Coordinates of C-alpha atoms in Angstrom, one line a residue:
M1 CA -47.2 -21.2 -52.4
K2 CA -44.4 -23.5 -53.4
Y3 CA -42.1 -20.4 -53.5
F4 CA -43.0 -19.4 -50.0
L5 CA -42.4 -22.9 -48.7
I6 CA -39.0 -23.1 -50.3
F7 CA -38.2 -19.6 -48.9
G8 CA -39.2 -20.7 -45.4
V9 CA -37.0 -23.8 -45.6
C10 CA -34.1 -21.7 -46.7
I11 CA -34.6 -19.2 -43.9
L12 CA -34.7 -22.1 -41.4
G13 CA -31.5 -23.5 -42.9
I14 CA -29.7 -20.2 -42.7
T15 CA -30.8 -19.7 -39.0
T16 CA -29.7 -23.2 -38.1
T17 CA -26.4 -22.7 -39.8
F18 CA -25.9 -19.4 -38.1
A19 CA -26.6 -20.9 -34.7
Q20 CA -24.1 -23.7 -35.4
Q21 CA -21.5 -21.2 -36.3
L22 CA -21.6 -19.5 -32.9
S23 CA -18.5 -20.2 -30.9
A24 CA -18.6 -21.9 -27.5
K25 CA -17.7 -18.6 -25.9
Q26 CA -20.6 -16.8 -27.7
L27 CA -23.0 -19.6 -26.6
Q28 CA -21.7 -19.3 -23.1
E29 CA -22.3 -15.5 -23.1
T30 CA -25.8 -16.1 -24.4
S31 CA -26.5 -18.6 -21.7
R32 CA -25.5 -16.2 -19.0
T33 CA -28.0 -13.7 -20.3
Q34 CA -30.6 -16.4 -20.2
L35 CA -29.7 -17.3 -16.7
Q36 CA -30.0 -13.7 -15.5
K37 CA -33.5 -13.7 -16.9
G38 CA -34.3 -17.0 -15.1
D39 CA -34.6 -18.9 -18.3
Y40 CA -32.9 -22.0 -17.1
D41 CA -34.2 -24.4 -19.7
N42 CA -32.9 -22.4 -22.6
A43 CA -29.6 -21.7 -20.8
V44 CA -29.0 -25.4 -20.3
R45 CA -29.8 -26.1 -24.0
T46 CA -27.4 -23.4 -25.1
L47 CA -24.6 -24.7 -22.8
E48 CA -25.2 -28.2 -24.0
R49 CA -24.4 -26.9 -27.6
A50 CA -21.3 -25.2 -26.3
K51 CA -20.2 -28.5 -24.6
L52 CA -20.6 -30.3 -27.9
Q53 CA -18.1 -27.9 -29.5
E54 CA -15.7 -27.9 -26.6
P55 CA -16.4 -31.0 -24.3
I56 CA -13.5 -30.3 -21.9
N57 CA -13.8 -26.5 -21.6
I58 CA -13.8 -26.1 -17.9
E59 CA -15.7 -22.8 -17.9
V60 CA -18.5 -24.2 -20.0
L61 CA -18.7 -27.2 -17.7
K62 CA -18.9 -25.0 -14.7
D63 CA -21.8 -23.0 -16.2
L64 CA -23.6 -26.1 -17.4
S65 CA -23.4 -27.8 -14.0
F66 CA -24.5 -24.6 -12.2
A67 CA -27.4 -24.0 -14.7
N68 CA -28.7 -27.5 -14.1
Y69 CA -28.4 -26.9 -10.3
L70 CA -30.5 -23.8 -10.7
K71 CA -33.0 -25.7 -12.8
R72 CA -33.0 -28.3 -10.0
D73 CA -31.9 -31.1 -12.4
F74 CA -29.4 -32.3 -9.8
A75 CA -28.7 -35.6 -11.6
R76 CA -27.4 -33.8 -14.7
A77 CA -25.7 -31.2 -12.6
I78 CA -23.8 -34.0 -10.7
E79 CA -23.0 -35.8 -14.0
V80 CA -21.4 -32.7 -15.5
G81 CA -19.8 -31.8 -12.2
K82 CA -18.1 -35.1 -12.0
E83 CA -16.7 -34.7 -15.5
M84 CA -15.2 -31.3 -14.6
T85 CA -13.7 -32.2 -11.2
E86 CA -11.9 -35.1 -12.9
L87 CA -10.1 -32.8 -15.4
P88 CA -6.5 -31.9 -14.6
D89 CA -7.2 -28.1 -14.6
A90 CA -10.2 -28.4 -12.2
D91 CA -10.0 -25.6 -9.6
P92 CA -11.7 -25.1 -6.2
Q93 CA -14.8 -23.6 -7.8
C94 CA -15.4 -26.8 -9.8
F95 CA -15.7 -28.7 -6.5
Q96 CA -17.8 -25.9 -5.0
I97 CA -20.3 -26.1 -7.8
L98 CA -20.6 -29.9 -7.7
G99 CA -20.9 -29.7 -3.9
L100 CA -24.0 -27.5 -4.2
S101 CA -25.8 -30.3 -6.0
Y102 CA -24.9 -32.9 -3.3
K103 CA -26.2 -30.5 -0.7
G104 CA -29.3 -30.0 -2.8
I105 CA -30.2 -33.7 -2.6
A106 CA -28.8 -34.1 1.0
A107 CA -26.2 -36.5 -0.3
Y108 CA -23.9 -35.7 2.6
K109 CA -21.6 -38.8 2.4
E110 CA -20.9 -38.2 -1.3
G111 CA -20.4 -34.5 -0.6
A112 CA -17.9 -35.3 2.2
K113 CA -15.9 -37.6 -0.1
L114 CA -15.8 -34.8 -2.7
Y115 CA -14.5 -32.2 -0.3
K116 CA -11.9 -34.5 1.2
A117 CA -10.6 -35.1 -2.3
A118 CA -10.7 -31.4 -3.0
L119 CA -8.7 -30.7 0.2
K120 CA -6.0 -33.1 -0.9
K121 CA -5.7 -31.2 -4.1
F122 CA -6.1 -27.7 -2.6
P123 CA -5.1 -28.0 1.1
G124 CA -5.1 -24.3 1.6
S125 CA -8.4 -23.4 0.0
G126 CA -10.7 -21.4 2.3
V127 CA -13.5 -21.9 -0.2
I128 CA -13.4 -25.7 0.2
Y129 CA -13.1 -25.6 4.0
N130 CA -16.2 -23.4 4.1
E131 CA -18.2 -25.5 1.7
Y132 CA -17.3 -28.7 3.6
A133 CA -18.1 -27.1 6.9
E134 CA -21.5 -25.9 5.6
L135 CA -22.3 -29.4 4.4
L136 CA -21.4 -30.8 7.9
A137 CA -23.6 -28.1 9.5
L138 CA -26.5 -29.3 7.3
D139 CA -25.8 -32.8 8.6
K140 CA -26.0 -31.5 12.2
S141 CA -22.2 -32.1 12.8
M142 CA -21.5 -28.7 14.2
D143 CA -18.4 -29.6 16.2
E144 CA -16.7 -30.8 13.0
A145 CA -18.0 -27.8 11.1
I146 CA -16.5 -25.2 13.4
G147 CA -13.2 -27.1 13.2
L148 CA -13.2 -26.7 9.4
W149 CA -14.2 -23.0 9.6
E150 CA -11.4 -22.4 11.9
K151 CA -9.0 -24.3 9.7
G152 CA -10.1 -22.2 6.7
I153 CA -9.5 -19.0 8.7
E154 CA -6.0 -20.2 9.6
L155 CA -4.9 -21.3 6.2
D156 CA -6.8 -18.8 4.0
P157 CA -7.3 -15.7 6.2
G158 CA -8.6 -13.5 3.4
Y159 CA -11.6 -15.6 2.6
S160 CA -14.6 -14.0 4.3
S161 CA -17.2 -16.7 4.4
N162 CA -15.4 -18.7 7.1
Y163 CA -15.5 -15.7 9.4
Y164 CA -19.2 -15.2 8.6
N165 CA -20.1 -18.7 9.6
A166 CA -17.8 -18.9 12.5
T167 CA -19.2 -15.6 13.9
M168 CA -22.7 -17.0 13.6
Y169 CA -21.7 -20.3 15.3
Y170 CA -19.9 -18.6 18.2
S171 CA -22.7 -16.2 18.7
R172 CA -25.1 -19.1 19.1
S173 CA -22.7 -20.9 21.4
K174 CA -22.2 -17.6 23.4
N175 CA -18.4 -17.5 22.8
W176 CA -18.4 -13.7 22.8
M177 CA -14.6 -13.4 22.5
R178 CA -14.4 -15.0 19.1
T179 CA -17.7 -13.4 18.0
I180 CA -16.3 -9.9 18.5
L181 CA -13.0 -10.7 16.8
Y182 CA -14.3 -12.7 13.8
G183 CA -17.4 -10.5 13.4
E184 CA -15.4 -7.3 13.0
I185 CA -12.8 -9.0 10.7
F186 CA -15.7 -10.1 8.5
L187 CA -17.2 -6.6 8.3
N188 CA -13.9 -5.3 7.1
L189 CA -13.3 -8.0 4.6
E190 CA -16.9 -7.7 3.2
S191 CA -17.8 -4.1 4.1
F192 CA -20.4 -3.5 1.4
S193 CA -22.3 -6.8 1.0
T194 CA -25.8 -7.6 2.2
R195 CA -24.3 -10.0 4.8
T196 CA -23.0 -7.1 6.8
G197 CA -26.6 -6.5 7.9
D198 CA -26.5 -10.0 9.5
I199 CA -23.3 -9.5 11.4
K200 CA -23.6 -6.0 12.7
P201 CA -26.3 -6.7 15.3
V202 CA -24.5 -9.9 16.3
L203 CA -21.3 -7.9 16.9
F204 CA -23.1 -5.3 19.0
D205 CA -24.9 -8.0 21.0
A206 CA -21.6 -9.8 21.6
Y207 CA -20.0 -6.6 22.9
K208 CA -22.9 -5.9 25.3
N209 CA -22.6 -9.5 26.6
I210 CA -18.8 -9.6 27.0
L211 CA -18.7 -6.3 28.8
A212 CA -21.4 -7.3 31.3
P213 CA -20.1 -7.7 34.9
S214 CA -17.8 -10.6 35.6
V215 CA -18.1 -12.0 32.0
I216 CA -14.5 -11.1 31.0
G217 CA -13.2 -12.9 34.1
Q218 CA -15.2 -16.0 33.2
F219 CA -13.7 -16.1 29.7
Q220 CA -10.2 -15.5 31.1
N221 CA -10.5 -18.6 33.4
A222 CA -12.1 -20.8 30.8
K223 CA -9.9 -23.8 29.8
T224 CA -10.6 -23.3 26.1
T225 CA -9.3 -19.7 26.0
T226 CA -6.0 -19.3 24.2
T227 CA -3.1 -17.2 25.5
F228 CA -3.8 -14.6 22.8
E229 CA -7.4 -14.4 23.8
K230 CA -6.4 -14.0 27.5
A231 CA -4.2 -11.1 26.5
V232 CA -7.1 -9.5 24.6
L233 CA -9.4 -10.0 27.6
E234 CA -6.8 -8.5 30.0
S235 CA -6.6 -5.3 27.9
L236 CA -10.4 -5.3 27.4
G237 CA -11.0 -5.6 31.1
K238 CA -8.7 -2.6 31.8
A239 CA -10.5 -0.6 29.2
A240 CA -14.0 -1.6 30.5
S241 CA -13.1 -0.4 34.0
T242 CA -12.7 3.2 32.8
V243 CA -16.4 3.4 31.7
K244 CA -19.5 2.9 33.9
S245 CA -21.8 1.7 31.2
S246 CA -21.5 -0.2 27.9
A247 CA -25.0 0.3 26.5
S248 CA -24.3 3.0 23.9
V249 CA -22.1 3.4 20.9
E250 CA -20.3 6.2 22.7
D251 CA -19.5 3.9 25.7
I252 CA -18.2 1.0 23.5
T253 CA -16.1 3.5 21.4
S254 CA -14.5 4.8 24.6
I255 CA -13.8 1.3 25.8
R256 CA -12.3 0.3 22.5
T257 CA -10.2 3.4 22.4
H258 CA -8.7 2.6 25.8
F259 CA -8.2 -1.0 24.7
I260 CA -6.2 0.0 21.6
V261 CA -3.9 2.3 23.6
D262 CA -3.2 -0.4 26.1
W263 CA -2.7 -3.1 23.4
L264 CA -0.3 -0.9 21.5
Q265 CA 1.8 -0.2 24.6
E266 CA 1.9 -3.8 26.1
K267 CA 1.0 -6.6 23.6
Q268 CA 1.3 -5.5 20.0
A269 CA 4.9 -6.7 19.7
R270 CA 4.1 -10.1 21.0
Y271 CA 0.9 -10.6 19.0
P272 CA 0.8 -8.6 15.7
F273 CA -2.9 -8.6 14.6
R274 CA -4.2 -7.0 11.5
L275 CA -7.6 -6.0 13.0
F276 CA -5.9 -4.1 15.9
D277 CA -3.5 -2.5 13.4
H278 CA -6.5 -1.3 11.5
Q279 CA -8.1 0.2 14.6
Q280 CA -4.9 1.9 15.6
Y281 CA -4.6 3.5 12.2
L282 CA -8.2 4.8 12.3
L283 CA -7.6 6.2 15.8
S284 CA -4.4 8.0 14.6
Q285 CA -6.3 9.5 11.6
G286 CA -9.2 10.8 13.7
L287 CA -11.6 8.3 12.0
F288 CA -12.1 5.8 14.8
E289 CA -15.3 7.3 16.2
A290 CA -16.9 7.3 12.7
Y291 CA -15.8 3.7 12.2
N292 CA -17.5 2.7 15.5
Y293 CA -20.7 4.4 14.5
W294 CA -20.6 2.5 11.2
L295 CA -20.1 -0.8 13.1
F296 CA -22.7 -0.4 15.9
S297 CA -25.2 2.5 15.5
A298 CA -27.7 0.6 13.2
S299 CA -28.0 -2.0 16.0
A300 CA -27.8 0.4 19.0
N301 CA -29.7 3.5 17.8
E302 CA -29.8 4.5 14.2
G303 CA -31.2 7.9 15.0
S304 CA -28.1 8.8 17.0
Y305 CA -26.0 7.9 14.0
K306 CA -27.8 10.4 11.8
I307 CA -27.4 13.1 14.5
W308 CA -23.7 12.2 14.8
Q309 CA -23.3 12.4 11.0
N310 CA -24.9 15.8 10.9
N311 CA -22.6 17.1 13.6
H312 CA -19.4 15.5 12.2
P313 CA -19.6 15.7 8.4
K314 CA -15.8 16.0 8.0
E315 CA -15.1 12.8 10.0
M316 CA -17.9 10.9 8.3
E317 CA -16.7 11.9 4.8
G318 CA -13.1 11.1 5.7
F319 CA -14.1 7.6 6.9
K320 CA -16.3 7.0 3.8
T321 CA -13.4 8.0 1.5
F322 CA -11.0 5.8 3.4
Q323 CA -13.3 2.8 3.4
E324 CA -14.0 3.0 -0.3
S325 CA -10.4 3.3 -1.2
R326 CA -8.7 0.6 0.9
V327 CA -8.6 -3.2 0.7
F328 CA -8.5 -5.0 4.0
K329 CA -6.0 -7.8 3.8
I330 CA -4.9 -10.2 6.6
P331 CA -1.3 -11.5 6.4
G332 CA -0.5 -15.1 7.2
A333 CA 1.0 -16.3 10.6
Q334 CA -1.5 -14.2 12.6
Y335 CA -3.7 -17.1 13.7
Y336 CA -3.6 -17.4 17.6
F337 CA -6.6 -19.6 18.2
S338 CA -5.1 -23.1 18.4
R339 CA -5.6 -24.7 21.8

């Protein structure tokens, strides 16, 4: 009996020693497996051990703060989050993670202070602009929120979440002009995410609304419409006059085809715009119709999309290959939405 007791103690000692010998990186990897399984308690314990070994390891602190956020221990998540955001190598993600916990307890004033400090350190971060705007939206400050989403689009045009939220905002406020532009840009930046399912029907609805009789003229005369938007509306109005209806994917594709031709001839030199370059390229490659079906058919008539695919396998395969092989990037200095 005594032998087995001693043996058990030895085994326990060996196990404890082995655990202590795991590096912070190994402990971090273990914690991520635990997080994937939803085992937040053990993930936090594992990360606390990693923190003891490397107390200023920024990646460990990120994981520990986020794990506590998932565990809904917001106090500890904020405590760790403050530690990491005060480190000299803190990046935008550190502020993003800490901000989640402030949102979690509706501490909007503290969150706003955090994001203001983050923007001083990272004035061009689309991530921070989006997070700050989402916090303001939660606090019912929508006018301030859309200003920050717009600023994020201007300064960091490749970050997709600002377009997503701006599209949703403009759809609710019935600004169909910005809805169609920002919505389509988002779908090209984030073509394969689950959020495309949110934006596609919004984009189709915005096109139906802006192409309704007299709506283009109303937007052209609005005081808030920029000169770039007026130029887009002018070409869109010309294109819409060539088609009697705008109810189907075929009608919208025809209008958009006429729009691109007119834009290329008259306005491209004055307003270089990546989205319209993209459309022109697809048109030149015979892929524009497939692209439009991808954008609109699920919202308009999914059955017609299947019929079109069956009748146009070459075009569909060509678009699919193109879409999977390219990365949609927006250059700077193409923001034309300042009043």
